[in-house]
Short mmCIF file of C-alpha atoms in Angstrom, two decimals:
data_model
loop_
_atom_site.label_atom_id
_atom_site.label_comp_id
_atom_site.label_asym_id
_atom_site.label_seq_id
_atom_site.Cartn_x
_atom_site.Cartn_y
_atom_site.Cartn_z
CA UNK A 256 16.77 2.75 -21.62
CA UNK A 257 18.32 2.89 -18.28
CA UNK A 258 22.68 4.06 -16.64
CA UNK A 259 23.70 1.51 -14.24
CA UNK A 260 25.30 3.41 -11.01
CA UNK A 261 28.22 1.75 -9.31
CA UNK A 262 27.13 0.26 -5.37
CA UNK A 263 23.34 0.51 -6.45
CA UNK A 264 19.98 0.76 -8.72
CA UNK A 265 19.68 3.38 -11.13
CA UNK A 266 18.69 6.79 -10.75
CA UNK A 267 15.31 6.60 -13.17
CA UNK A 268 13.47 4.43 -10.02
CA UNK A 269 13.79 5.21 -6.59
CA UNK A 270 11.21 5.27 -3.39
CA UNK A 271 10.09 8.40 -1.64
CA UNK A 272 8.12 9.66 1.68
CA UNK A 273 4.62 11.61 -0.06
CA UNK A 274 4.26 15.01 -0.21
CA UNK A 275 1.45 16.77 -0.44
CA UNK A 276 2.60 17.67 -4.17
CA UNK A 277 1.55 13.89 -4.90
CA UNK A 278 -1.72 14.02 -3.64
CA UNK A 279 -2.83 14.68 -7.88
CA UNK A 280 -0.61 12.06 -9.39
CA UNK A 281 -2.12 9.14 -6.16
CA UNK A 282 -5.08 9.76 -6.55
CA UNK A 283 -5.21 9.28 -10.37
CA UNK A 284 -2.75 5.46 -9.89
CA UNK A 285 -5.81 4.51 -7.01
CA UNK A 286 -8.78 5.58 -9.85
CA UNK A 287 -7.02 2.96 -12.63
CA UNK A 288 -5.14 0.55 -10.32
CA UNK A 289 -8.79 -0.44 -8.28
CA UNK A 290 -11.15 -0.92 -10.86
CA UNK A 291 -9.13 -3.35 -11.73
CA UNK A 292 -7.84 -4.67 -7.98
CA UNK A 293 -11.40 -4.97 -6.65
CA UNK A 294 -12.68 -6.50 -10.33
CA UNK A 295 -15.67 -8.97 -8.87
CA UNK A 296 -14.99 -8.04 -5.11
CA UNK A 297 -16.74 -4.54 -6.01
CA UNK A 298 -19.81 -2.71 -7.42
CA UNK A 299 -18.82 0.04 -10.67
CA UNK A 300 -20.43 2.36 -8.41
CA UNK A 301 -17.67 1.91 -5.23
CA UNK A 302 -14.90 2.24 -7.18
CA UNK A 303 -13.61 6.18 -6.70
CA UNK A 304 -13.68 7.93 -10.23
CA UNK A 305 -13.22 11.12 -8.90
CA UNK A 306 -9.56 11.71 -9.03
CA UNK A 307 -10.23 15.52 -8.28
CA UNK A 308 -12.52 14.21 -5.03
CA UNK A 309 -9.68 11.48 -4.86
CA UNK A 310 -6.75 13.87 -4.55
CA UNK A 311 -8.82 16.60 -2.37
CA UNK A 312 -8.93 12.91 0.02
CA UNK A 313 -5.38 13.18 -0.35
CA UNK A 314 -4.33 16.34 0.00
CA UNK A 315 -5.27 16.64 3.92
CA UNK A 316 -4.45 13.06 4.41
CA UNK A 317 -0.62 13.98 3.65
CA UNK A 318 -1.61 17.59 5.46
CA UNK A 319 -2.60 16.59 8.55
CA UNK A 320 -1.40 11.98 9.61
CA UNK A 321 -3.65 11.68 12.06
CA UNK A 322 -0.62 9.76 13.76
CA UNK A 323 3.05 11.17 13.11
CA UNK A 324 3.68 6.95 11.66
CA UNK A 325 1.29 6.81 9.15
CA UNK A 326 3.31 6.94 6.08
CA UNK A 327 2.63 7.25 3.31
CA UNK A 328 5.26 5.83 0.14
CA UNK A 329 5.51 6.32 -3.69
CA UNK A 330 7.04 3.95 -6.39
CA UNK A 331 8.53 6.78 -8.39
CA UNK A 332 10.26 6.25 -11.83
CA UNK A 333 11.98 9.50 -12.46
CA UNK A 334 9.79 11.51 -10.98
CA UNK A 335 6.10 10.32 -12.12
CA UNK A 336 4.46 8.54 -9.32
CA UNK A 337 3.57 4.93 -11.23
CA UNK A 338 2.95 3.19 -6.81
CA UNK A 339 2.40 3.69 -3.19
CA UNK A 340 2.04 2.17 -0.27
CA UNK A 341 1.26 2.89 2.77
CA UNK A 342 1.50 2.14 7.51
CA UNK A 343 0.61 2.95 10.55
CA UNK A 344 0.30 1.28 13.86
CA UNK A 345 -2.25 -1.95 13.49
CA UNK A 346 -5.35 -1.19 14.32
CA UNK A 347 -6.27 -5.10 15.52
CA UNK A 348 -7.77 -5.60 18.58
CA UNK A 349 -5.27 -8.28 19.64
CA UNK A 350 -2.06 -6.66 17.88
CA UNK A 351 0.17 -3.71 19.90
CA UNK A 352 -0.32 -0.72 17.96
CA UNK A 353 3.29 0.44 19.82
CA UNK A 354 5.07 -3.14 18.56
CA UNK A 355 3.08 -3.94 15.62
CA UNK A 356 3.09 -1.50 12.72
CA UNK A 357 0.19 -1.66 9.76
CA UNK A 358 0.85 -2.14 5.46
CA UNK A 359 -1.98 -0.84 5.36
CA UNK A 360 -2.27 -1.08 1.13
CA UNK A 361 0.51 -1.28 -1.75
CA UNK A 362 -1.06 -0.21 -5.45
CA UNK A 363 0.12 -0.22 -8.71
CA UNK A 364 -0.49 1.66 -11.25
CA UNK A 365 -1.74 -1.33 -14.14
CA UNK A 366 1.07 -0.95 -16.08
CA UNK A 367 3.27 -0.82 -14.36
CA UNK A 368 3.74 -3.97 -12.09
CA UNK A 369 6.57 -6.17 -12.82
CA UNK A 370 8.83 -3.57 -12.68
CA UNK A 371 10.12 -3.88 -9.75
CA UNK A 372 8.09 -1.57 -8.51
CA UNK A 373 6.28 -2.85 -5.85
CA UNK A 374 9.31 -5.11 -4.12
CA UNK A 375 10.76 -1.50 -4.09
CA UNK A 376 8.30 -0.12 -1.97
CA UNK A 377 7.56 -2.90 0.20
CA UNK A 378 11.24 -2.52 1.54
CA UNK A 379 10.69 0.64 1.92
CA UNK A 380 7.46 0.41 3.97
CA UNK A 381 9.47 -2.30 6.60
CA UNK A 382 12.30 0.01 6.22
CA UNK A 383 9.94 2.63 7.39
CA UNK A 384 7.93 0.90 10.58
CA UNK A 385 11.17 -0.47 10.97
CA UNK A 386 11.69 3.20 11.34
CA UNK A 387 9.05 3.93 13.34
CA UNK A 388 10.68 1.08 15.63
CA UNK A 389 7.87 -0.98 14.69
CA UNK A 390 8.59 -4.47 15.22
CA UNK A 391 6.18 -7.13 13.36
CA UNK A 392 5.03 -5.90 10.59
CA UNK A 393 0.62 -6.74 9.69
CA UNK A 394 -1.31 -7.10 6.19
CA UNK A 395 -4.35 -7.86 5.30
CA UNK A 396 -4.72 -9.22 1.86
CA UNK A 397 -8.35 -10.54 -0.45
CA UNK A 398 -8.54 -14.99 0.42
CA UNK A 399 -8.49 -14.65 -3.56
CA UNK A 400 -5.15 -12.64 -4.46
CA UNK A 401 -2.78 -15.36 -4.66
CA UNK A 402 -0.43 -12.80 -6.38
CA UNK A 403 -0.65 -10.76 -3.97
CA UNK A 404 -0.42 -13.54 -0.83
CA UNK A 405 2.01 -15.31 -3.39
CA UNK A 406 4.64 -11.63 -4.42
CA UNK A 407 4.63 -10.94 0.32
CA UNK A 408 5.56 -14.65 1.26
CA UNK A 409 8.02 -15.05 -1.01
CA UNK A 410 9.21 -11.83 0.63
CA UNK A 411 8.78 -13.76 3.79
CA UNK A 412 5.87 -13.36 4.76
CA UNK A 413 3.19 -15.73 6.07
CA UNK A 414 -0.37 -16.51 7.86
CA UNK A 415 -0.92 -15.56 11.37
CA UNK A 416 -3.83 -17.14 11.85
CA UNK A 417 -6.51 -13.81 12.21
CA UNK A 418 -8.32 -13.86 9.83
CA UNK A 419 -12.26 -11.58 9.01
CA UNK A 420 -15.17 -10.42 6.97
CA UNK A 421 -15.19 -7.38 5.88
CA UNK A 422 -18.74 -5.58 5.00
CA UNK A 423 -17.70 -3.67 1.58
CA UNK A 424 -20.21 -1.45 1.47
CA UNK A 425 -22.57 -1.18 5.23
CA UNK A 426 -24.65 -3.75 3.59
CA UNK A 427 -23.52 -7.09 4.27
CA UNK A 428 -24.10 -7.35 0.16
CA UNK A 429 -21.14 -7.13 -0.57
CA UNK A 430 -18.36 -8.45 1.61
CA UNK A 431 -15.07 -10.24 0.83
CA UNK A 432 -12.68 -12.49 3.21
CA UNK A 433 -9.08 -11.53 3.82
CA UNK A 434 -6.29 -13.25 6.29
CA UNK A 435 -3.56 -11.64 6.98
CA UNK A 436 0.37 -12.11 6.77
CA UNK A 437 3.04 -10.99 9.57
CA UNK A 438 6.53 -10.70 9.72
CA UNK A 439 9.33 -10.14 12.20
CA UNK A 440 11.01 -6.12 11.19
CA UNK A 441 13.03 -5.99 14.18
#
């Protein structure tokens, strides 16, 4: 049961900047979500399975970001992490790292989709990029990921004509085609 509060969403769901203490919870979401998100794209042996090892990487990233504008946001249901989003300066050669921010990932716990967490994370990510003084946001979407592409286009993002093919395993045997979407945030 949720309790409505005047003037805002329920207190049971929120988005905030991640803390180093969130590393284990973020890693657990990633290890559960990626097999579903990347099914048919990545060989199973390339998917992370060791939550402790993934959490150690998150602790390092959260403790010492390479750039102050590298942000990790978490979606919460009560105090439980149910998803995360990453923002940073855009790294593509045709982007301006001062003006262009990148939404590098939005990942939700598989059982938590369709409950508004993704929309809250996306809005918080755009707000965070705006607070970091970016005026445009970009993100890469796998060409076959119609659900994510629809979610983003419904939120006002559009293709900007850039596309790429990623080599996922470093051998050229596993590649994925991606398209870049963008939105103005000024």
